[in-house]
Amino acid sequence: MLGVVASALGGPEVLRVTELPEPEAGPGQVLVRIRAVCVNPADIAATTGKIPGGPVSPPFLPGWDIAGEVASAGPGAARFRVGDRVVGMIPWYLTRGAPGGYAEFVAADAGWLVPLPDGLDFATAATVPLNAQTAHQGLALLSSGGSPAGSSLLVTGAGGGVGGFVTQLAARAGFRVLAQAGAEDEQWVRGLGAHEFIPRDADPATAGPVTAVFDAVPLGPAAAAAVEDGGVVVATRPTPAMVPARGVRQEVQLIQLDRDLLADLVGQVAAGRLRTRVAATMPLTEAADAHRRVLAGGLRGKLVLTSG
């Protein structure tokens, strides 16, 4: 099979299309023929070595979010049958690229996968697992940090994958959502339920004081400046600490795979209750170019690599 391997730490140029042995499904696993794998900022962080826990030694396979079909099932994976459509998240924080999703096949633990509802295409489904779970779990951190529904919430990067899901879930939960995104995404984020739009080039502090900030970019101190004293900031990566005297609670949302939550979120997308978007699809073999496009910015939606 073909896979895209990070041959060294660095930019897109380190990604190499490589012929690899086709894996076999072991106990509790299914072999997934990957039809779509989402390109996430976490993939770029992995190839550059800028990830929690320190860099992974190459070679390794990037890729968290996959959608495809069951090609075979190992012992103890009876919930899936050959031909079943599935979507799932490789817990890359555990696998560290062995396996990763940038390949034509992956031997995946059955617990990483949920059924893919009819009517939801592979590419769209592949944009859901990492982004939607991060959004949902980060909002739970906000609530545990004393930011109940009805509070004001600034969301940075509201036009992106995580930020878009945060905007929808928070608005539905009763938060007053102030969404910061590029001007070209104003209509999109308002359609997600944002109560107020803030242009990307505006100082986030002008939106404050708000009860809480979900810093999906993350911007770090610039976003935290908008939160009120005693408020809470949730960021998707570690950022510099807040001024302790302000009493701001700072949390980092690091994803934890939750199969039941994933199934619910995928179902909501399939039913049209949650929205996501694909900027473009590209062949798996063009992964390096896909990384270049992500780094260049300006995408409206996620890039998805396809195979088969």
GROMACS .gro file of C-alpha atoms in nm:
model
  308
    1MET     CA    1   0.000   0.000   0.000
    2LEU     CA    2   0.096   0.365  -0.031
    3GLY     CA    3   0.157   0.578   0.275
    4VAL     CA    4   0.288   0.927   0.333
    5VAL     CA    5   0.577   0.916   0.578
    6ALA     CA    6   0.747   1.201   0.762
    7SER     CA    7   1.106   1.108   0.680
    8ALA     CA    8   1.252   1.380   0.904
    9LEU     CA    9   1.131   1.670   1.115
   10GLY     CA   10   1.063   1.979   0.910
   11GLY     CA   11   0.825   2.138   0.663
   12PRO     CA   12   0.613   1.982   0.390
   13GLU     CA   13   0.924   1.872   0.204
   14VAL     CA   14   0.985   1.595   0.461
   15LEU     CA   15   0.668   1.409   0.356
   16ARG     CA   16   0.748   1.115   0.130
   17VAL     CA   17   0.505   0.891  -0.059
   18THR     CA   18   0.627   0.544   0.031
   19GLU     CA   19   0.533   0.183  -0.047
   20LEU     CA   20   0.455   0.016   0.286
   21PRO     CA   21   0.345  -0.335   0.388
   22GLU     CA   22  -0.031  -0.365   0.411
   23PRO     CA   23  -0.122  -0.409   0.778
   24GLU     CA   24  -0.335  -0.694   0.913
   25ALA     CA   25  -0.619  -0.665   1.161
   26GLY     CA   26  -0.516  -0.807   1.497
   27PRO     CA   27  -0.737  -0.898   1.794
   28GLY     CA   28  -0.997  -0.625   1.851
   29GLN     CA   29  -0.897  -0.447   1.531
   30VAL     CA   30  -1.042  -0.386   1.189
   31LEU     CA   31  -0.852  -0.313   0.872
   32VAL     CA   32  -0.989   0.010   0.727
   33ARG     CA   33  -0.954   0.099   0.361
   34ILE     CA   34  -0.909   0.472   0.403
   35ARG     CA   35  -1.110   0.684   0.163
   36ALA     CA   36  -1.051   1.019   0.334
   37VAL     CA   37  -0.811   1.158   0.595
   38CYS     CA   38  -0.835   1.515   0.722
   39VAL     CA   39  -0.532   1.744   0.721
   40ASN     CA   40  -0.520   1.907   1.064
   41PRO     CA   41  -0.281   2.160   1.218
   42ALA     CA   42  -0.188   1.878   1.455
   43ASP     CA   43  -0.037   1.694   1.156
   44ILE     CA   44   0.185   1.991   1.076
   45ALA     CA   45   0.280   2.022   1.443
   46ALA     CA   46   0.383   1.656   1.438
   47THR     CA   47   0.605   1.690   1.132
   48THR     CA   48   0.775   1.996   1.279
   49GLY     CA   49   0.816   1.835   1.621
   50LYS     CA   50   0.605   2.095   1.803
   51ILE     CA   51   0.369   1.868   1.994
   52PRO     CA   52   0.296   1.800   2.361
   53GLY     CA   53   0.530   1.536   2.495
   54GLY     CA   54   0.808   1.631   2.259
   55PRO     CA   55   0.882   1.538   1.898
   56VAL     CA   56   0.836   1.190   1.754
   57SER     CA   57   1.145   1.039   1.597
   58PRO     CA   58   1.095   0.986   1.222
   59PRO     CA   59   0.991   0.799   1.024
   60PHE     CA   60   0.623   0.808   1.115
   61LEU     CA   61   0.279   0.850   0.958
   62PRO     CA   62   0.081   1.168   1.035
   63GLY     CA   63  -0.298   1.164   1.041
   64TRP     CA   64  -0.571   1.154   1.306
   65ASP     CA   65  -0.911   1.159   1.134
   66ILE     CA   66  -1.008   0.882   0.894
   67ALA     CA   67  -1.316   0.765   0.708
   68GLY     CA   68  -1.347   0.457   0.492
   69GLU     CA   69  -1.466   0.099   0.470
   70VAL     CA   70  -1.392  -0.212   0.671
   71ALA     CA   71  -1.173  -0.444   0.462
   72SER     CA   72  -1.138  -0.716   0.725
   73ALA     CA   73  -1.204  -0.770   1.094
   74GLY     CA   74  -0.983  -0.941   1.348
   75PRO     CA   75  -1.092  -1.160   1.642
   76GLY     CA   76  -1.301  -0.965   1.893
   77ALA     CA   77  -1.412  -0.695   1.648
   78ALA     CA   78  -1.755  -0.843   1.579
   79ARG     CA   79  -1.935  -0.509   1.588
   80PHE     CA   80  -1.803  -0.438   1.237
   81ARG     CA   81  -1.839  -0.636   0.916
   82VAL     CA   82  -1.654  -0.623   0.588
   83GLY     CA   83  -1.792  -0.338   0.379
   84ASP     CA   84  -1.918  -0.130   0.673
   85ARG     CA   85  -1.865   0.243   0.631
   86VAL     CA   86  -1.680   0.387   0.931
   87VAL     CA   87  -1.533   0.711   1.059
   88GLY     CA   88  -1.294   0.745   1.346
   89MET     CA   89  -1.003   0.908   1.517
   90ILE     CA   90  -0.662   0.750   1.552
   91PRO     CA   91  -0.550   0.863   1.901
   92TRP     CA   92  -0.224   0.998   1.765
   93TYR     CA   93  -0.127   1.123   2.111
   94LEU     CA   94  -0.093   0.752   2.196
   95THR     CA   95   0.011   0.593   1.865
   96ARG     CA   96   0.267   0.866   1.779
   97GLY     CA   97   0.241   0.775   1.412
   98ALA     CA   98   0.233   0.396   1.446
   99PRO     CA   99  -0.019   0.392   1.300
  100GLY     CA  100  -0.117   0.722   1.143
  101GLY     CA  101  -0.390   0.800   0.894
  102TYR     CA  102  -0.189   0.909   0.589
  103ALA     CA  103  -0.212   0.568   0.423
  104GLU     CA  104  -0.437   0.356   0.204
  105PHE     CA  105  -0.505   0.110   0.489
  106VAL     CA  106  -0.482   0.122   0.866
  107ALA     CA  107  -0.528  -0.149   1.129
  108ALA     CA  108  -0.749   0.039   1.374
  109ASP     CA  109  -0.874  -0.062   1.715
  110ALA     CA  110  -1.250  -0.111   1.690
  111GLY     CA  111  -1.292   0.138   1.974
  112TRP     CA  112  -1.150   0.415   1.757
  113LEU     CA  113  -1.432   0.385   1.505
  114VAL     CA  114  -1.805   0.451   1.477
  115PRO     CA  115  -2.048   0.371   1.196
  116LEU     CA  116  -2.068   0.629   0.920
  117PRO     CA  117  -2.434   0.711   0.857
  118ASP     CA  118  -2.574   0.680   0.507
  119GLY     CA  119  -2.580   1.012   0.328
  120LEU     CA  120  -2.266   1.150   0.493
  121ASP     CA  121  -1.974   1.138   0.252
  122PHE     CA  122  -1.627   1.026   0.350
  123ALA     CA  123  -1.456   1.364   0.309
  124THR     CA  124  -1.707   1.554   0.522
  125ALA     CA  125  -1.706   1.284   0.787
  126ALA     CA  126  -1.327   1.302   0.814
  127THR     CA  127  -1.348   1.666   0.928
  128VAL     CA  128  -1.547   1.575   1.240
  129PRO     CA  129  -1.359   1.357   1.494
  130LEU     CA  130  -1.067   1.567   1.621
  131ASN     CA  131  -1.228   1.906   1.570
  132ALA     CA  132  -1.575   1.837   1.708
  133GLN     CA  133  -1.454   1.638   2.009
  134THR     CA  134  -1.200   1.910   2.094
  135ALA     CA  135  -1.476   2.170   2.079
  136HIS     CA  136  -1.716   1.969   2.293
  137GLN     CA  137  -1.457   1.876   2.555
  138GLY     CA  138  -1.319   2.231   2.569
  139LEU     CA  139  -1.664   2.371   2.635
  140ALA     CA  140  -1.697   2.123   2.920
  141LEU     CA  141  -1.378   2.272   3.067
  142LEU     CA  142  -1.533   2.618   3.045
  143SER     CA  143  -1.840   2.505   3.233
  144SER     CA  144  -1.634   2.332   3.502
  145GLY     CA  145  -1.433   2.653   3.532
  146GLY     CA  146  -1.738   2.856   3.635
  147SER     CA  147  -1.869   2.975   3.300
  148PRO     CA  148  -2.232   2.865   3.288
  149ALA     CA  149  -2.460   2.891   2.989
  150GLY     CA  150  -2.571   3.250   2.942
  151SER     CA  151  -2.217   3.379   2.984
  152SER     CA  152  -2.039   3.574   2.712
  153LEU     CA  153  -1.784   3.369   2.518
  154LEU     CA  154  -1.522   3.493   2.274
  155VAL     CA  155  -1.422   3.229   2.017
  156THR     CA  156  -1.104   3.293   1.819
  157GLY     CA  157  -1.063   3.116   1.488
  158ALA     CA  158  -1.439   3.075   1.461
  159GLY     CA  159  -1.413   3.010   1.088
  160GLY     CA  160  -1.186   2.709   1.145
  161GLY     CA  161  -1.260   2.348   1.226
  162VAL     CA  162  -1.252   2.361   1.606
  163GLY     CA  163  -1.379   2.718   1.629
  164GLY     CA  164  -1.673   2.647   1.402
  165PHE     CA  165  -1.788   2.358   1.617
  166VAL     CA  166  -1.735   2.562   1.936
  167THR     CA  167  -1.949   2.843   1.795
  168GLN     CA  168  -2.236   2.606   1.717
  169LEU     CA  169  -2.223   2.405   2.039
  170ALA     CA  170  -2.184   2.712   2.260
  171ALA     CA  171  -2.467   2.904   2.096
  172ARG     CA  172  -2.693   2.603   2.129
  173ALA     CA  173  -2.597   2.571   2.498
  174GLY     CA  174  -2.704   2.928   2.563
  175PHE     CA  175  -2.374   3.117   2.556
  176ARG     CA  176  -2.365   3.463   2.399
  177VAL     CA  177  -2.102   3.393   2.136
  178LEU     CA  178  -1.865   3.658   2.000
  179ALA     CA  179  -1.694   3.498   1.701
  180GLN     CA  180  -1.364   3.624   1.560
  181ALA     CA  181  -1.280   3.518   1.204
  182GLY     CA  182  -1.175   3.651   0.865
  183ALA     CA  183  -1.410   3.895   0.696
  184GLU     CA  184  -1.478   3.640   0.422
  185ASP     CA  185  -1.622   3.405   0.687
  186GLU     CA  186  -1.864   3.650   0.850
  187GLN     CA  187  -2.172   3.499   0.686
  188TRP     CA  188  -2.055   3.147   0.771
  189VAL     CA  189  -1.997   3.209   1.143
  190ARG     CA  190  -2.319   3.407   1.181
  191GLY     CA  191  -2.495   3.109   1.025
  192LEU     CA  192  -2.339   2.890   1.293
  193GLY     CA  193  -2.519   3.090   1.560
  194ALA     CA  194  -2.269   3.362   1.652
  195HIS     CA  195  -2.436   3.662   1.817
  196GLU     CA  196  -2.159   3.905   1.725
  197PHE     CA  197  -1.886   3.900   1.459
  198ILE     CA  198  -1.534   4.035   1.520
  199PRO     CA  199  -1.295   4.071   1.223
  200ARG     CA  200  -0.971   3.875   1.244
  201ASP     CA  201  -0.760   4.191   1.229
  202ALA     CA  202  -0.940   4.351   1.524
  203ASP     CA  203  -0.785   4.350   1.870
  204PRO     CA  204  -0.972   4.076   2.063
  205ALA     CA  205  -0.952   4.290   2.377
  206THR     CA  206  -1.202   4.531   2.223
  207ALA     CA  207  -1.464   4.257   2.249
  208GLY     CA  208  -1.426   4.235   2.625
  209PRO     CA  209  -1.466   4.201   2.899
  210VAL     CA  210  -1.615   3.857   2.838
  211THR     CA  211  -1.675   3.579   3.087
  212ALA     CA  212  -1.469   3.328   2.894
  213VAL     CA  213  -1.248   3.281   2.589
  214PHE     CA  214  -1.214   2.969   2.375
  215ASP     CA  215  -0.885   3.041   2.203
  216ALA     CA  216  -0.900   2.802   1.909
  217VAL     CA  217  -0.621   2.967   1.705
  218PRO     CA  218  -0.464   3.009   1.968
  219LEU     CA  219  -0.364   3.375   2.001
  220GLY     CA  220  -0.246   3.350   2.362
  221PRO     CA  221  -0.218   3.675   2.562
  222ALA     CA  222  -0.395   3.880   2.294
  223ALA     CA  223  -0.709   3.671   2.334
  224ALA     CA  224  -0.678   3.643   2.711
  225ALA     CA  225  -0.679   4.023   2.737
  226ALA     CA  226  -1.051   4.012   2.652
  227VAL     CA  227  -1.147   3.799   2.953
  228GLU     CA  228  -1.272   3.957   3.273
  229ASP     CA  229  -1.093   3.923   3.604
  230GLY     CA  230  -1.162   3.580   3.741
  231GLY     CA  231  -1.268   3.450   3.401
  232VAL     CA  232  -1.148   3.143   3.218
  233VAL     CA  233  -0.951   3.083   2.900
  234VAL     CA  234  -0.940   2.750   2.717
  235ALA     CA  235  -0.673   2.716   2.448
  236THR     CA  236  -0.603   2.435   2.204
  237ARG     CA  237  -0.227   2.452   2.268
  238PRO     CA  238  -0.016   2.564   2.564
  239THR     CA  239   0.014   2.944   2.570
  240PRO     CA  240   0.193   3.187   2.805
  241ALA     CA  241   0.042   3.206   3.152
  242MET     CA  242  -0.200   3.484   3.241
  243VAL     CA  243  -0.121   3.751   3.499
  244PRO     CA  244  -0.192   3.569   3.828
  245ALA     CA  245  -0.323   3.886   3.993
  246ARG     CA  246  -0.620   3.885   3.756
  247GLY     CA  247  -0.734   3.547   3.881
  248VAL     CA  248  -0.783   3.417   3.527
  249ARG     CA  249  -0.815   3.042   3.506
  250GLN     CA  250  -0.625   2.896   3.212
  251GLU     CA  251  -0.691   2.552   3.067
  252VAL     CA  252  -0.542   2.361   2.773
  253GLN     CA  253  -0.779   2.132   2.587
  254LEU     CA  254  -0.592   1.817   2.487
  255ILE     CA  255  -0.817   1.573   2.307
  256GLN     CA  256  -0.929   1.246   2.463
  257LEU     CA  257  -1.098   0.993   2.237
  258ASP     CA  258  -1.457   0.932   2.347
  259ARG     CA  259  -1.631   0.682   2.120
  260ASP     CA  260  -1.983   0.756   2.246
  261LEU     CA  261  -1.929   1.130   2.206
  262LEU     CA  262  -1.785   1.079   1.858
  263ALA     CA  263  -2.085   0.873   1.751
  264ASP     CA  264  -2.320   1.144   1.876
  265LEU     CA  265  -2.133   1.425   1.701
  266VAL     CA  266  -2.109   1.234   1.371
  267GLY     CA  267  -2.480   1.165   1.395
  268GLN     CA  268  -2.553   1.533   1.448
  269VAL     CA  269  -2.351   1.625   1.139
  270ALA     CA  270  -2.529   1.358   0.935
  271ALA     CA  271  -2.867   1.492   1.053
  272GLY     CA  272  -2.774   1.851   0.967
  273ARG     CA  273  -2.777   1.970   1.330
  274LEU     CA  274  -2.404   2.049   1.316
  275ARG     CA  275  -2.226   2.198   1.018
  276THR     CA  276  -1.875   2.149   0.887
  277ARG     CA  277  -1.712   2.224   0.555
  278VAL     CA  278  -1.449   2.090   0.320
  279ALA     CA  279  -1.237   2.349   0.141
  280ALA     CA  280  -1.101   2.097  -0.108
  281THR     CA  281  -1.002   1.735  -0.153
  282MET     CA  282  -0.661   1.627  -0.280
  283PRO     CA  283  -0.510   1.286  -0.356
  284LEU     CA  284  -0.321   1.124  -0.069
  285THR     CA  285  -0.007   1.140  -0.280
  286GLU     CA  286  -0.025   1.520  -0.273
  287ALA     CA  287  -0.003   1.544   0.106
  288ALA     CA  288   0.304   1.768   0.094
  289ASP     CA  289   0.120   2.019  -0.125
  290ALA     CA  290  -0.178   1.998   0.110
  291HIS     CA  291   0.047   2.094   0.401
  292ARG     CA  292   0.179   2.387   0.198
  293ARG     CA  293  -0.176   2.508   0.137
  294VAL     CA  294  -0.264   2.485   0.504
  295LEU     CA  295   0.049   2.678   0.599
  296ALA     CA  296  -0.030   2.945   0.341
  297GLY     CA  297  -0.365   3.010   0.509
  298GLY     CA  298  -0.682   3.146   0.358
  299LEU     CA  299  -0.867   2.815   0.339
  300ARG     CA  300  -1.238   2.817   0.404
  301GLY     CA  301  -1.285   2.474   0.548
  302LYS     CA  302  -1.063   2.169   0.585
  303LEU     CA  303  -0.837   2.005   0.332
  304VAL     CA  304  -0.903   1.634   0.300
  305LEU     CA  305  -0.675   1.375   0.140
  306THR     CA  306  -0.852   1.099  -0.053
  307SER     CA  307  -0.750   0.757  -0.182
  308GLY     CA  308  -0.914   0.477  -0.375
   0.00000   0.00000   0.00000
